[in-house]
Every structure is written in structure tokens, then in C-alpha cells.
Tab-separated table of C-alpha atoms in Angstrom:
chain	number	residue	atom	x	y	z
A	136	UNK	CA	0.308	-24.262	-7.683
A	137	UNK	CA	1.443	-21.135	-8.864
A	138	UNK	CA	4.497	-18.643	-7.376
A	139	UNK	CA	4.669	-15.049	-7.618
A	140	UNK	CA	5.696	-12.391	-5.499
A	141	UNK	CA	9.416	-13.672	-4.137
A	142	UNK	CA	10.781	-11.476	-0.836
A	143	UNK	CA	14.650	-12.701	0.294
A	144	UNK	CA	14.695	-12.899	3.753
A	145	UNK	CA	18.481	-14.420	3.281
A	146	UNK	CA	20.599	-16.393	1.264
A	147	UNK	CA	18.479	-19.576	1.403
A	148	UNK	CA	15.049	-18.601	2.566
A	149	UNK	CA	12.268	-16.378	0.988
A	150	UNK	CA	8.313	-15.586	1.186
A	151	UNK	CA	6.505	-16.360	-1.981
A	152	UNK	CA	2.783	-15.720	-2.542
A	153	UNK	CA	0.932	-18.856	-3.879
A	154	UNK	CA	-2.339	-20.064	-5.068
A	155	UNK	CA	-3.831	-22.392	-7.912
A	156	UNK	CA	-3.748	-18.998	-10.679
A	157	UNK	CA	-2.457	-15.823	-11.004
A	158	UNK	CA	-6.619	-14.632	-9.644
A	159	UNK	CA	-6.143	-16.492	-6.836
A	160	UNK	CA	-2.955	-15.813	-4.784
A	161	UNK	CA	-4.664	-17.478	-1.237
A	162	UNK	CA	-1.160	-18.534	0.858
A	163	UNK	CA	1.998	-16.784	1.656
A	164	UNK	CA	4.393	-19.327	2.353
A	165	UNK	CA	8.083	-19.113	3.956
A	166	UNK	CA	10.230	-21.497	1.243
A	167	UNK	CA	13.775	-22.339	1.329
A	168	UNK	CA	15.239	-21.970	-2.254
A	169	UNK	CA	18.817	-23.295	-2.494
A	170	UNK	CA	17.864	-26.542	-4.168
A	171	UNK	CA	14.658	-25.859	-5.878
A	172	UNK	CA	11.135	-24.588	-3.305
A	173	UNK	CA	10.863	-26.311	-0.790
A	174	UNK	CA	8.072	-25.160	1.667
A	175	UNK	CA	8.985	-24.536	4.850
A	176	UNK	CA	5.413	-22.999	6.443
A	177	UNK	CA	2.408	-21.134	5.620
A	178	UNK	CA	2.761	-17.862	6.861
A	179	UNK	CA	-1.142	-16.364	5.858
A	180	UNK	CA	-4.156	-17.039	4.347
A	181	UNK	CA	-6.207	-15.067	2.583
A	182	UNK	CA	-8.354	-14.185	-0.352
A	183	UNK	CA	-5.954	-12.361	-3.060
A	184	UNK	CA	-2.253	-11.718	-1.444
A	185	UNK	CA	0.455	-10.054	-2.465
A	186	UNK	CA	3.179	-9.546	-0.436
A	187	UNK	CA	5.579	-6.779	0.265
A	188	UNK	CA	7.907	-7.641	3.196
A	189	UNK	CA	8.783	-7.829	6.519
A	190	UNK	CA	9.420	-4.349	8.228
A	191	UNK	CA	10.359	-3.926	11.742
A	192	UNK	CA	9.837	-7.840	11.820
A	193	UNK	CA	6.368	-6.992	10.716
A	194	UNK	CA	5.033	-8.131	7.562
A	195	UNK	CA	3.405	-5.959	5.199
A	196	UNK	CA	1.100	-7.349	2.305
A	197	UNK	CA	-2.160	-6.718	1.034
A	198	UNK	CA	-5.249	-8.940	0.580
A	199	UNK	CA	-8.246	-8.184	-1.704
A	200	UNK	CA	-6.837	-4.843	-2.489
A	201	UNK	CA	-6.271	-3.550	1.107
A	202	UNK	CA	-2.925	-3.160	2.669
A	203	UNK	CA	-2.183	-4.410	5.894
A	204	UNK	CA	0.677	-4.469	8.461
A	205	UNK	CA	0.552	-7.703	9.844
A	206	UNK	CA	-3.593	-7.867	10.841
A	207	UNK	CA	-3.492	-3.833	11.209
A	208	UNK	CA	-5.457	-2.443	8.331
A	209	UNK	CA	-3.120	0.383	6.637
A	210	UNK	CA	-4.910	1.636	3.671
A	211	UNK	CA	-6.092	0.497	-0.063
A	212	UNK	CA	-4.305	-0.502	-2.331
A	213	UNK	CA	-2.171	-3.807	-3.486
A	214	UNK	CA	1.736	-4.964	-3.894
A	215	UNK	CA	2.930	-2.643	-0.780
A	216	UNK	CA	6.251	-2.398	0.279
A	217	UNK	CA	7.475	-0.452	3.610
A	218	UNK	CA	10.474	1.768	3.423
A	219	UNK	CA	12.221	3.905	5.662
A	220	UNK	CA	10.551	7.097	4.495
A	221	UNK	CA	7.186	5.766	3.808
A	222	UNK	CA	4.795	2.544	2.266
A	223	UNK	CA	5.047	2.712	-1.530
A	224	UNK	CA	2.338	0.740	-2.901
A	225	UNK	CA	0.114	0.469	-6.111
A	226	UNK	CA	-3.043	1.682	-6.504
A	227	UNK	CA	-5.562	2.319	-9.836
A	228	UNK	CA	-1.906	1.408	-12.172
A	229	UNK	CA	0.266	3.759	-9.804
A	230	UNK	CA	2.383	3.651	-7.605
A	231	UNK	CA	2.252	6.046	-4.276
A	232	UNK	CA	4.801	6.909	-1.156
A	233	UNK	CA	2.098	7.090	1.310
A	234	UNK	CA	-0.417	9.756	-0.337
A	235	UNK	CA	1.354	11.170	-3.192
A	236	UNK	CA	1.779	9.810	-6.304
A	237	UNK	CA	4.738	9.533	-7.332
A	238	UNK	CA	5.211	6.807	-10.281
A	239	UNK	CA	3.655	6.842	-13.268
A	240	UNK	CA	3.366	4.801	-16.287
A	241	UNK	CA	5.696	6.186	-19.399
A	242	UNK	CA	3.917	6.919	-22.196
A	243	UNK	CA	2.588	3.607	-24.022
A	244	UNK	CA	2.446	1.272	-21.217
A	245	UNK	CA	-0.591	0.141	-19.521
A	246	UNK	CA	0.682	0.266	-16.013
A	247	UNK	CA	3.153	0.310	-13.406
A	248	UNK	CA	3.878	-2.020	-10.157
A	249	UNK	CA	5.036	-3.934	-7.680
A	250	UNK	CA	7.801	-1.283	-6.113
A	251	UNK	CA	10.509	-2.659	-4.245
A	252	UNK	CA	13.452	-0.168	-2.660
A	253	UNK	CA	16.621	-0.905	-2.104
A	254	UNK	CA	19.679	1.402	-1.997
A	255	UNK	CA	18.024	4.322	-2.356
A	256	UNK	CA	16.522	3.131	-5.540
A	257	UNK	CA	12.609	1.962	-6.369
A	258	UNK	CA	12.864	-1.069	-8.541
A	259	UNK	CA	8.940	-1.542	-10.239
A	260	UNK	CA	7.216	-3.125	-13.106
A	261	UNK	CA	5.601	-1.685	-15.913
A	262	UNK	CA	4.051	-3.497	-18.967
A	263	UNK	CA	3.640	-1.983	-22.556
A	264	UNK	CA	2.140	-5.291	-24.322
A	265	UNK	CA	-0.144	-8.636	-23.466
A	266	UNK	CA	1.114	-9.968	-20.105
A	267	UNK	CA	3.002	-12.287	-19.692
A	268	UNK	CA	5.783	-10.882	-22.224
A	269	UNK	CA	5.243	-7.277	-22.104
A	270	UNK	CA	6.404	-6.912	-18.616
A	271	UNK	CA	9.616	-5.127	-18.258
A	272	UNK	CA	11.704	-3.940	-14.899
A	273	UNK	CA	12.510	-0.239	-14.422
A	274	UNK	CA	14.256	1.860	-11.519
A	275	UNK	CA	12.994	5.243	-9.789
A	276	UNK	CA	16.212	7.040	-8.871
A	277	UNK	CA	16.015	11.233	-8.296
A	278	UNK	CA	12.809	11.511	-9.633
A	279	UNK	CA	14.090	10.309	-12.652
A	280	UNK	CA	12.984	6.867	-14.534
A	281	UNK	CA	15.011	4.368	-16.420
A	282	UNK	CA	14.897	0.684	-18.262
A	283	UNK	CA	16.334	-1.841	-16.691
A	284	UNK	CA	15.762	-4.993	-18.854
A	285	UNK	CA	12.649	-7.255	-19.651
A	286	UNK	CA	10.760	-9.315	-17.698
A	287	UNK	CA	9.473	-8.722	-14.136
């Protein structure tokens, strides 16, 4: 089984995406971390998941490339994550605050992904070489993008 996808919900507990490959991601599953995964439920089933998080104790992930708010169908796209001011999300190597674009990959990387927000800051993914090394972590802060460090 595979893990990917992690979403805190506190110190010991998260939501993980799962499936037998990185193609497949079919389960998000409520785990308790503090001594290794241990799996505490499934939460949904599905085709290809990725989750975002829980938002006004909704949860917010998208399946086969459509975004969804619980079982409410929000829009396309995949990875989203609901903020205050909007759903960022990727779509087509992007990512987007509700319509607008407004991340895109620097120049010679492939893509960018996965946003996450905390703080006032967009925390994303971008990869320049072959996965699974080329992956690196960068922050969106005043419309302004920096390096954070490798890996994803």
C-alpha cells in the first residue's frame, strides 16, 4: 500500500490518501501517527483521490480530477485545498485561487502543485527533474515565490 497526501488534523492523528501505486490513490484513511500508521478508518472511496482538508468540518478532495466538498461537486481540477479567501487547487500544472491563476511554474520546471496555506503563506510543489527526486517545496508569499528546500 502506498501513502501520499498527509493532512494533520492534530498532534497524533492525520488523513492520508492510499492505494496499491501512485495511479491508483482509491482510500482516504484517518491514521494515527505517533508510533508509526496505524489506521484508524476509511474515510472515502474512490477512483483517484487526493485530498486537501477538512474546512468548516467539511472535507475537501478531489477524485478523478474533479474537486469536491464532501459529495458536492465544486469544480475540475485535483490536489484542492480550501482557504479562507478561496479553494486553491491545481489544474493543467497550475495552481488557481478559485478562477485565477495565480501560480506558475519558474522557468525550467515541469510543474507546480499540491498548495497548502498556512499563515498567510501557500506552501506548493514544483519539480524541475524525473520524479521522484526532482521534487522540491516552495512558498507563495506577496505575490512573490521562493525555495524552500528539496523534496515534497
Amino acid at each position: 500500500m502506498i501513502f501520499e497526501d498527509l493532512y494533520p488534523i492534530d498532534e497524533d492523528n492525520a488523513l492520508i490518501v492510499s492505494g496499491p501505486s501512485f495511479t491508483h490513490l482509491n482510500q482516504i484513511l484517518k491514521v494515527n501517527y505517533k508510533n508509526g500508521i496505524e489506521i484508524k478508518e476509511t474515510v472515502k472511496t474512490g477512483t483517484y483521490l487526493r485530498l486537501g482538508n477538512y474546512y468548516n468540518e467539511k472535507l475537501i478532495y478531489s477524485d478523478n480530477y474533479d474537486i469536491f466538498e464532501d459529495v458536492k461537486f465544486l469544480r475540475e481540477g485535483i490536489q484542492p485545498y480550501m482557504t479562507e479567501y478561496g479553494l486553491l487547487y491545481q489544474h493543467h500544472g497550475v495552481i488557481f485561487m478559485n478562477d485565477d491563476i495565480i501560480i506558475k511554474p519558474e522557468t525550467g520546471y515541469f510543474t507546480v502543485g499540491r498548495p497548502t496555506f498556512s499563515d498567510g503563506i501557500i506552501y506548493y510543489e514544483t519539480r524541475k527533474s524525473d520524479a521522484p527526486y526532482g521534487w522540491e517545496v516552495w512558498k507563495h508569499e506577496y505575490c512573490k515565490n521562493d525555495y524552500v528546500c528539496d523534496g515534497c
